[in-house]
Short mmCIF file of C-alpha atoms and ligand atoms in Angstrom, two decimals:
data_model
loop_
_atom_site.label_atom_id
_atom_site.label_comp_id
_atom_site.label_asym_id
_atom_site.label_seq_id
_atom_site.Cartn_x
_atom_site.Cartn_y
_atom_site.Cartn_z
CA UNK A 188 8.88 13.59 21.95
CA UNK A 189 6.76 12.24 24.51
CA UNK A 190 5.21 15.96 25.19
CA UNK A 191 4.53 15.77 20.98
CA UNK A 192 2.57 12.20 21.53
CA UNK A 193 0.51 13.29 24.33
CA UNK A 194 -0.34 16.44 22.60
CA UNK A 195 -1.42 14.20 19.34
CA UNK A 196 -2.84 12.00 21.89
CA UNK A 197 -5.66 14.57 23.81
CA UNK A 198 -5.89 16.02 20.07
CA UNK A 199 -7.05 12.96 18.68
CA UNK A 200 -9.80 12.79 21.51
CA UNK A 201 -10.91 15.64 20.77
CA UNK A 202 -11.73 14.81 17.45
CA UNK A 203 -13.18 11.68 18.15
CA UNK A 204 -17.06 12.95 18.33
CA UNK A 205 -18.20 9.96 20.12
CA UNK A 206 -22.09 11.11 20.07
CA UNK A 207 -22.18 11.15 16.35
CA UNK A 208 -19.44 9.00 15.92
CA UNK A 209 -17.53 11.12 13.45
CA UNK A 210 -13.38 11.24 13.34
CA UNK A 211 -11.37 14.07 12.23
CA UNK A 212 -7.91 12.74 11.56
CA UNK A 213 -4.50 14.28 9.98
CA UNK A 214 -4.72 13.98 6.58
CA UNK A 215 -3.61 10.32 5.46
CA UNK A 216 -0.81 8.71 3.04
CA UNK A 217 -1.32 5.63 0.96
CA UNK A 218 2.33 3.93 1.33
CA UNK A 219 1.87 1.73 -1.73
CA UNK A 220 -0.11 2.41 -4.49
CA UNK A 221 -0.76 1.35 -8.21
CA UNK A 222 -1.55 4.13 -10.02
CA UNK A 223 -1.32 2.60 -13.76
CA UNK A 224 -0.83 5.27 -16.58
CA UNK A 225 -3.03 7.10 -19.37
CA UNK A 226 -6.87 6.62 -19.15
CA UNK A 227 -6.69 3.95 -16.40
CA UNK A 228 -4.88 6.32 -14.33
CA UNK A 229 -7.36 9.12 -15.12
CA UNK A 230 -10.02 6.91 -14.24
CA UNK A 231 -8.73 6.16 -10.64
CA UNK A 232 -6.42 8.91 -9.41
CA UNK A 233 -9.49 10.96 -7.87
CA UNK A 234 -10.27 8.31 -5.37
CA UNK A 235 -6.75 8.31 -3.95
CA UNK A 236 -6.55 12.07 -4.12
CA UNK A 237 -9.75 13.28 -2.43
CA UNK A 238 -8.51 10.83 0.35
CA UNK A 239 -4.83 10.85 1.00
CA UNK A 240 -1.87 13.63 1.10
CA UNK A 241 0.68 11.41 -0.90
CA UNK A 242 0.94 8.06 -2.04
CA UNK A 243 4.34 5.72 -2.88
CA UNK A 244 3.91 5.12 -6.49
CA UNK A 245 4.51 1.68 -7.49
CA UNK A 246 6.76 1.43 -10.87
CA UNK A 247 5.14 -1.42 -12.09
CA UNK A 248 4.47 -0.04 -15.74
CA UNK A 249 5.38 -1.80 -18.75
CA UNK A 250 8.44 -0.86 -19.35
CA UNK A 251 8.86 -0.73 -15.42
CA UNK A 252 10.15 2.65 -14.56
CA UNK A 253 13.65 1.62 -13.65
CA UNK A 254 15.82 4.96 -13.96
CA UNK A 255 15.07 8.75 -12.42
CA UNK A 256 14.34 9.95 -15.98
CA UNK A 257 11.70 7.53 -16.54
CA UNK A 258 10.08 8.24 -12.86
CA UNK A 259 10.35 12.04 -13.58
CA UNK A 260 8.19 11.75 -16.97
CA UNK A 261 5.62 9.24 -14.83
CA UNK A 262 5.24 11.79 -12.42
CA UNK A 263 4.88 14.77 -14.20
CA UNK A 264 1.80 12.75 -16.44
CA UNK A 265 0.10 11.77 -12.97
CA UNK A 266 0.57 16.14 -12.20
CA UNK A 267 -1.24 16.12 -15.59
CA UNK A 268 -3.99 13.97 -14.84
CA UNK A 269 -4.63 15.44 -11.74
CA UNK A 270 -5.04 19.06 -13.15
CA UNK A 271 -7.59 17.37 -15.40
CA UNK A 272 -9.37 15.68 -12.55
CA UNK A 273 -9.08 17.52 -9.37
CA UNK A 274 -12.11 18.78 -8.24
CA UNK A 275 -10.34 20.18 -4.29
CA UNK A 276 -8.10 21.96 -3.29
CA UNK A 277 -6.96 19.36 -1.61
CA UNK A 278 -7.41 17.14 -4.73
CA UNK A 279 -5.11 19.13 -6.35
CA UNK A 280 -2.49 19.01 -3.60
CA UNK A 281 -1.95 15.57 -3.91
CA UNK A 282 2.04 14.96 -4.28
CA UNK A 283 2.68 11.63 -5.94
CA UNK A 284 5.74 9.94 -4.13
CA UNK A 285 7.85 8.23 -6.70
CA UNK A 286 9.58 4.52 -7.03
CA UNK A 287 11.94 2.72 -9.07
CA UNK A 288 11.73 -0.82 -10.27
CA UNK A 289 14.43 -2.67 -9.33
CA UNK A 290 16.46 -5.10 -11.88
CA UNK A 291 19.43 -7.03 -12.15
CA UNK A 292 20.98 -4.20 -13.83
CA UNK A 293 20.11 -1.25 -11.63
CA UNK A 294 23.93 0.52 -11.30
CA UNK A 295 25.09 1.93 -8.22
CA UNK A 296 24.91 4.97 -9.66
CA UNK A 297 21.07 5.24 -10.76
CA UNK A 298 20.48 4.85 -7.08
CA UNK A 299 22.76 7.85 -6.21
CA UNK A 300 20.75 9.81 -8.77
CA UNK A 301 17.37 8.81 -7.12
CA UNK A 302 18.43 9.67 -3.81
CA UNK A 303 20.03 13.05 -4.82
CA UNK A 304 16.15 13.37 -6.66
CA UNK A 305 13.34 15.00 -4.36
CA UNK A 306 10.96 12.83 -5.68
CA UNK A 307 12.38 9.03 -5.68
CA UNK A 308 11.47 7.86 -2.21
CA UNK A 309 12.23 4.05 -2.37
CA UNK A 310 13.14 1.18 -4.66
CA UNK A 311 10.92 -1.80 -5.87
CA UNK A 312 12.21 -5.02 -5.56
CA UNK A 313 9.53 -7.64 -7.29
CA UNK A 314 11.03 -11.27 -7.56
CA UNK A 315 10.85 -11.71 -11.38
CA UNK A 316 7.43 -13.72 -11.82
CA UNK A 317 6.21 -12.98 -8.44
CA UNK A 318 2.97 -10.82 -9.09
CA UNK A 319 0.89 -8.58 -12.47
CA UNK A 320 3.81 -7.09 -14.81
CA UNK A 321 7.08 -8.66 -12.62
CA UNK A 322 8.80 -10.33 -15.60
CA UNK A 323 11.74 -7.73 -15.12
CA UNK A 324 11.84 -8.09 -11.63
CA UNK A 325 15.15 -9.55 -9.95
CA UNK A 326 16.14 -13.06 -10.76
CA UNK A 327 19.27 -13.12 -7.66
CA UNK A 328 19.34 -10.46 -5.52
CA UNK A 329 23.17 -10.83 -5.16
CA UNK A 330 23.24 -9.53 -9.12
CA UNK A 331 22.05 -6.11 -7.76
CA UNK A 332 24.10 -6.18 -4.07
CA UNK A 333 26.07 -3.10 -5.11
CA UNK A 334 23.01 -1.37 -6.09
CA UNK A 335 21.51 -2.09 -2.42
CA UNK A 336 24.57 -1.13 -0.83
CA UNK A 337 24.86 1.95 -2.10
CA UNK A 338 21.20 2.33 -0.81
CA UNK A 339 22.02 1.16 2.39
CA UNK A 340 24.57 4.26 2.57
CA UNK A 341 22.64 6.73 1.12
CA UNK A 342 19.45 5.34 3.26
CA UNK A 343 16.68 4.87 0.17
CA UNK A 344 14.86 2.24 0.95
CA UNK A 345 14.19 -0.91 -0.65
CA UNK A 346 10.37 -1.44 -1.12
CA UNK A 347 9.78 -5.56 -0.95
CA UNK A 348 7.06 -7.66 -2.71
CA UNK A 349 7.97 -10.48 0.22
CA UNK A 350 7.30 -13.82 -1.79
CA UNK A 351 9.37 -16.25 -3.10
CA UNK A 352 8.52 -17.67 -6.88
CA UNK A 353 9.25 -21.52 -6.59
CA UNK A 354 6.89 -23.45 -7.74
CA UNK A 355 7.74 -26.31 -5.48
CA UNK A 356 6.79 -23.59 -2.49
CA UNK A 357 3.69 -23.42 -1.50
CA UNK A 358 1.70 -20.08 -2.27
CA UNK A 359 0.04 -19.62 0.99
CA UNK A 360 3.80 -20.49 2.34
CA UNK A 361 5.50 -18.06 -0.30
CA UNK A 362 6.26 -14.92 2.05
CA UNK A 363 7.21 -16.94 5.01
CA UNK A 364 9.68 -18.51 2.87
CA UNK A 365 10.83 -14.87 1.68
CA UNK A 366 11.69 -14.25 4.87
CA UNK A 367 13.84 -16.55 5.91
CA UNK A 368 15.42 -17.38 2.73
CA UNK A 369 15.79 -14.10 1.28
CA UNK A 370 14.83 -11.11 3.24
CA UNK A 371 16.72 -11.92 6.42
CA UNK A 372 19.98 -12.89 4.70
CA UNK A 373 19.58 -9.53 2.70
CA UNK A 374 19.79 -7.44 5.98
CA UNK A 375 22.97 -9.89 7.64
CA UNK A 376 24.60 -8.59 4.30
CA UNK A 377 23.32 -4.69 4.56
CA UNK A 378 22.47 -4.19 8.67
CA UNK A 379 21.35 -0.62 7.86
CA UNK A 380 19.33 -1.07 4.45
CA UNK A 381 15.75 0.22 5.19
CA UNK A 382 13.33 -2.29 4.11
CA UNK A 383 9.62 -1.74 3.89
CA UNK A 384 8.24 -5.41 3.65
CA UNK A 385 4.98 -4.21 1.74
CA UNK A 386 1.60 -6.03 2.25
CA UNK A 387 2.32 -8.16 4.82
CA UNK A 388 -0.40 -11.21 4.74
CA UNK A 389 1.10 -13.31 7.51
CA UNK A 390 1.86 -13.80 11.24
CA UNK A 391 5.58 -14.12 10.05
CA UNK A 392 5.46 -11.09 8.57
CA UNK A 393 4.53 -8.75 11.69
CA UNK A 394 7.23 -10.41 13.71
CA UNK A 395 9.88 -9.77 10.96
CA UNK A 396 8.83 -6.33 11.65
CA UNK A 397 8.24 -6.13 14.84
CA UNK A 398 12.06 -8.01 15.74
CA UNK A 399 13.65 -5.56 12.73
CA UNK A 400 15.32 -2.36 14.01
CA UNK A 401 14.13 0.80 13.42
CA UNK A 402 15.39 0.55 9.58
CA UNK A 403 12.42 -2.28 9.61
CA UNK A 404 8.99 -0.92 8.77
CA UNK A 405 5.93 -2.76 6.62
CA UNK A 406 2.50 -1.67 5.51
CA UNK A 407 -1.16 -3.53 5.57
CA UNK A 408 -3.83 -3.68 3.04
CA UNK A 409 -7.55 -2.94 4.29
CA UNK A 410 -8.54 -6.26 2.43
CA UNK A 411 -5.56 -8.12 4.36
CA UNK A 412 -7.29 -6.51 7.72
CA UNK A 413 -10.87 -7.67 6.66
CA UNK A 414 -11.17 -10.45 5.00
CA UNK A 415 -8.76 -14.29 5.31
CA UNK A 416 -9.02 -16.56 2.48
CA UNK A 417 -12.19 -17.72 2.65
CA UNK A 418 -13.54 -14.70 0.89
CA UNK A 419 -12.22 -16.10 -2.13
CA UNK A 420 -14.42 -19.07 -2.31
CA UNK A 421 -16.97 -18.18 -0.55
CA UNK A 422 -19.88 -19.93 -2.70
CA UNK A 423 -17.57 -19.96 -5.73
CA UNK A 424 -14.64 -18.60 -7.07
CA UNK A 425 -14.61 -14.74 -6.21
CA UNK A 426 -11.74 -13.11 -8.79
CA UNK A 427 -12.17 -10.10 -6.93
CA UNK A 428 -11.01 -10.89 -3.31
CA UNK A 429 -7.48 -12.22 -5.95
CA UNK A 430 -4.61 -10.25 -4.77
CA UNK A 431 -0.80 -11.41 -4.02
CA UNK A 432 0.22 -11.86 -2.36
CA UNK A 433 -2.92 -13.86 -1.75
CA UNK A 434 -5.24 -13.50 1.67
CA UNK A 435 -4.31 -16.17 4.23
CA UNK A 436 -5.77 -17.92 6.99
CA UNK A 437 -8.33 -16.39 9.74
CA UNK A 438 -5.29 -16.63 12.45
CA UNK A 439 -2.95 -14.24 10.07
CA UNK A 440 -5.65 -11.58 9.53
CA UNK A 441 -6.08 -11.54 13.15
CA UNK A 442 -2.47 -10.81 13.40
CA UNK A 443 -1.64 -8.34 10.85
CA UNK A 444 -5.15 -6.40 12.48
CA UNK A 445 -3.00 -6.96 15.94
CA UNK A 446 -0.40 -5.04 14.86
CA UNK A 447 -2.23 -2.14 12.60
CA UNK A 448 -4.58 -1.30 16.06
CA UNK A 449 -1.38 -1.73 18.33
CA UNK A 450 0.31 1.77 18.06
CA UNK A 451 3.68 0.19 16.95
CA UNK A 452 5.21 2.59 14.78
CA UNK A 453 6.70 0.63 12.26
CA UNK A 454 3.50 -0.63 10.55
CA UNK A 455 1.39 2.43 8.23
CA UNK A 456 -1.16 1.89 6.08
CA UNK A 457 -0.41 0.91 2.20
CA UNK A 458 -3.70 -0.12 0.67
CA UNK A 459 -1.79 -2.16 -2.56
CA UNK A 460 -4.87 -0.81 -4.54
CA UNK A 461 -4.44 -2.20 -7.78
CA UNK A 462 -6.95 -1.98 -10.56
CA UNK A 463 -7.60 -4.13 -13.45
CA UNK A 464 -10.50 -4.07 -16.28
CA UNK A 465 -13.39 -6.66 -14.91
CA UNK A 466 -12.30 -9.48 -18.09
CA UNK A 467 -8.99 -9.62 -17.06
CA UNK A 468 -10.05 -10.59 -13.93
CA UNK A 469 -12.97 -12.69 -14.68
CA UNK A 470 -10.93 -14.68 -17.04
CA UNK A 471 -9.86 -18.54 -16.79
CA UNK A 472 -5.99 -16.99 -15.79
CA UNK A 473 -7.45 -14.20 -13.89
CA UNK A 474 -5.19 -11.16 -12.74
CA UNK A 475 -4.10 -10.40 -8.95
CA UNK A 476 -5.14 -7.05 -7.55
CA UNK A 477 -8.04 -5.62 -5.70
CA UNK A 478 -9.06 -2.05 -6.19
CA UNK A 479 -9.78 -0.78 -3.04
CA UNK A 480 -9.06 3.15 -3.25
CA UNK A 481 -12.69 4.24 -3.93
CA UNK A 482 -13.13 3.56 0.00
CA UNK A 483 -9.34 3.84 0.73
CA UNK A 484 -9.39 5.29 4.12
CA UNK A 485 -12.82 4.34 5.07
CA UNK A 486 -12.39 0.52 4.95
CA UNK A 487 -9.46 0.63 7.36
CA UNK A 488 -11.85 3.13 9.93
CA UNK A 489 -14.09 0.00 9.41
CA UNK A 490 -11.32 -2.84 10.61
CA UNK A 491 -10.30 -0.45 13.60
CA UNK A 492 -13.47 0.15 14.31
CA UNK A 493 -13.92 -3.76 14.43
CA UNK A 494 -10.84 -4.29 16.69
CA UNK A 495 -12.64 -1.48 18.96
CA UNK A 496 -9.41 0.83 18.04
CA UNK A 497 -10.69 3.53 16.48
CA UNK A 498 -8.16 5.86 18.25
CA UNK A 499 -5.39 4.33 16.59
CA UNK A 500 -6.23 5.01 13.02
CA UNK A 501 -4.79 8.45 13.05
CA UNK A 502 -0.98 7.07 13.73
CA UNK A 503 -1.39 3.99 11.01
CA UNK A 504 -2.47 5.84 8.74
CA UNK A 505 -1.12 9.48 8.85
CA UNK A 506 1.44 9.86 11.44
CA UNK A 507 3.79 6.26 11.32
CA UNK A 508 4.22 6.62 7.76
CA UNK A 509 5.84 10.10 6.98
CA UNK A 510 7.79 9.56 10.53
CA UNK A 511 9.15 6.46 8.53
CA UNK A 512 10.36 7.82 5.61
CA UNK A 513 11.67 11.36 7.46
CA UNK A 514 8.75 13.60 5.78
CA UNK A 515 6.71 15.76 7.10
CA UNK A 516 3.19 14.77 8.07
CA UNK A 517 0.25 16.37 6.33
CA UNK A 518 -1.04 19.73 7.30
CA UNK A 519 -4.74 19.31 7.33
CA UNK A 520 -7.84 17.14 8.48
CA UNK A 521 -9.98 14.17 6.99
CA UNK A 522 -13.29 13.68 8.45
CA UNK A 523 -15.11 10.04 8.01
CA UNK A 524 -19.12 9.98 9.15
CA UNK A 525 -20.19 6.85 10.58
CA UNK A 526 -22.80 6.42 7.70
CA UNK A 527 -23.06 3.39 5.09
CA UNK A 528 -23.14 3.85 1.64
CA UNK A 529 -23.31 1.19 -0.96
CA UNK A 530 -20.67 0.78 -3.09
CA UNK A 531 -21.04 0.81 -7.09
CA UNK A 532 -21.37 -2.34 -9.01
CA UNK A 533 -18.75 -1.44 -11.23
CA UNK A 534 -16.46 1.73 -12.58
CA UNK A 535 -15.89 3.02 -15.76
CA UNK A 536 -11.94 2.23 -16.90
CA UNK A 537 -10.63 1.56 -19.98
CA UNK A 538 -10.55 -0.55 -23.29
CA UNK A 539 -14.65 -0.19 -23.27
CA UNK A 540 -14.27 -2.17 -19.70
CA UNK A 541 -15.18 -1.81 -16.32
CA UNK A 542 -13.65 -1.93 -12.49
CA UNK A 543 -15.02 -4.12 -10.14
CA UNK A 544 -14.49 -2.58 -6.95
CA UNK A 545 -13.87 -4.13 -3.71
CA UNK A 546 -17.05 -4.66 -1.94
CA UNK A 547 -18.80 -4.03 -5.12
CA UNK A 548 -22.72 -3.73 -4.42
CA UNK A 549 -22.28 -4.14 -0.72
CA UNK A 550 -22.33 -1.80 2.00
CA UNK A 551 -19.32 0.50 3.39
CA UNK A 552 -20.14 1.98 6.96
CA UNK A 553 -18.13 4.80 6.83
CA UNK A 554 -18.15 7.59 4.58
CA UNK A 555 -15.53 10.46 3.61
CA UNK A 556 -16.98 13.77 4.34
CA UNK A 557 -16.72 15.87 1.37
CA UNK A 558 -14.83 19.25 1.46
C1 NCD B 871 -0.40 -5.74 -8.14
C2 NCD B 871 -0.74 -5.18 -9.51
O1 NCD B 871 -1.79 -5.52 -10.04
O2 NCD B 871 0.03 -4.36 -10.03
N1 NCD B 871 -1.27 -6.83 -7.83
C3 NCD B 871 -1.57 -7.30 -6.60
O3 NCD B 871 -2.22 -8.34 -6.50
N2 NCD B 871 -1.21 -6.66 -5.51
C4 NCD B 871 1.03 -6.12 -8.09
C5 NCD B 871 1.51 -6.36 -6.69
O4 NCD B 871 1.73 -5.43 -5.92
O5 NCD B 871 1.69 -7.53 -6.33
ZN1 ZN B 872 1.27 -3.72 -4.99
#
């Protein structure tokens, strides 16, 4: 193992072109992803696969996609999107990693059916009311303990939106709270359950991680790495920094970029990309998600890069991840060029609307070299 590493290790330098600043890495994986369906999902799935090998497909649709049937069908209309879309190789190559939505009512023996699947690599939990389309998410967790115990055996993991949903909580204070109250008492119940705790936004949330066992992994957003809450109000009320769960103070970004730039092997990247047409974002009850997969890889060279850790984008981002969840890693190279590019003001999507992307109109400093 340790011959592997240091072979990865003198590769990696190697690639690291320090003169023109260019970096070759593995091929990435986006470790949570909202893909949406029909036109929206035409409209975005070319960003994510010009960039990344895979992606975890979150099952957020409405319906959810709570049984293998329904993830099959969702899977096999992203395939069909693609073909229309692709413009690679490697575009076409992307392999869409699928989800289920966890309910109350998941059985026992939906969850032997997913793992026995090739293609179901986790389950969703979403506390019911806890972020965009989680009305069917779980009310008690204990309703669907035989469910996760039979996940803990067959080792799927459980996929966690890590906030809680009372309103007497405080929503900077809502995944803290998770922990404790939820997520820790989950694993006393099921030792061996893998848990991804997904988006982590606070200091809380690394050291869950980092004090879990090796069944304990979580991913970071590039927006959680770059920006703290202030981006949200910075000379108004920016609907586009609006994510949950929400960015947090200065002193948790600097933690959760700790961690991503720290080698530890349990944290990959997960960019949480999550589109929505600009007016139902720029609305008085505005949705949560940032769309961030137009630069997916490149903003995350950009918060390395600002942590001076440039050589430790290649295991966040392609290497942690598949290690994880027991799959290979990609076969193939990604090069970024240290070279800014502005990003578009907006995207076309659907309904006769527009995306606003993240950093809309702004500068990105590294660019995907296109092959
Ligand atoms: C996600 C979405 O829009 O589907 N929104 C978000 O703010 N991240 C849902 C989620 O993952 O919370
Ligand atoms: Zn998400």
């Amino acid at each position: 193992m340790l011959d592997t590493l240091l072979a990865l290790g003198s590769a990696f330098r190697d690639n690291v072109d320090m003169s023109s600043q260019n970096l070759t890495i593995v091929r990435p994986d986006d470790w949570h992803l909202h893909l949406r369906d029909g036109d929206a999902m035409q409209a975005v799935l070319l960003d994510t696969a010009r960039r990344f090998g895979r992606a975890i497909v979150m099952p957020n649709l409405r319906p959810p996609v709570t049984t293998v049937e329904l993830a099959s069908a969702y899977r096999a209309r992203i395939l069909a999107a693609l073909a229309n879309v692709a413009d690679t190789v490697q575009a076409k190559r992307f392999d869409p990693l699928m989800t289920l939505y966890l309910t109350d009512n998941m059985t026992p023996a939906e969850i032997e059916a997913a793992a026995a699947s090739d293609f179901v690599h986790g389950v969703k939990l979403y506390p019911a009311g806890a972020t965009t389309n989680s009305d069917s998410g779980v009310t008690d967790l204990m309703r669907c303990d035989a469910a996760i115990a039979r996940m803990a055996e067959l080792g799927l993991p459980l996929l966690v939106h890590g906030e809680v949903t009372n309103a007497d909580v405080d929503v900077f204070d809502r995944e803290a709270v998770f922990i404790d109250s939820v997520l820790l008492p989950l694993l006393t119940r099921h030792p061996d359950l893998r848990v991804v705790l997904e988006h982590i936004t606070t200091a809380q949330g690394v050291a869950f991680v980092r004090e879990g066992g090796a069944n304990v992994a979580g991913t970071l957003t590039a927006h959680h790495l770059l920006y703290n809450r202030n981006a949200i109000f910075t000379g108004g009320i920016r609907p586009h920094y609006y994510c949950l769960p929400v960015l947090k103070r200065e002193q948790h970004r600097e933690a959760l970029l700790e961690a991503a730039t720290s080698g530890h092997r349990r944290f990959f990247l997960g960019t949480d990309s999550a589109p929505h047409a600009r007016l139902t974002k720029e609305a008085s009850c505005g949705c949560a998600g940032c769309y961030t997969s137009h630069a997916g890889i490149e903003l995350y060279a950009e918060a390395f890069e600002q942590a001076g850790a440039l050589d430790q984008l290649e295991a966040f981002a392609s290497l942690n991840g598949p290690d994880w969840y027991g799959l290979p890693r990609n076969d193939g190279t990604i090069t970024l060029l240290k070279q800014s590019w502005t990003v578009a003001d907006t995207m076309s999507y659907v309904n006769n609307d527009v995306l606003v992307p993240l950093r809309a109109g702004e500068q990105v400093k590294w660019l995907l070299k296109q092959n």
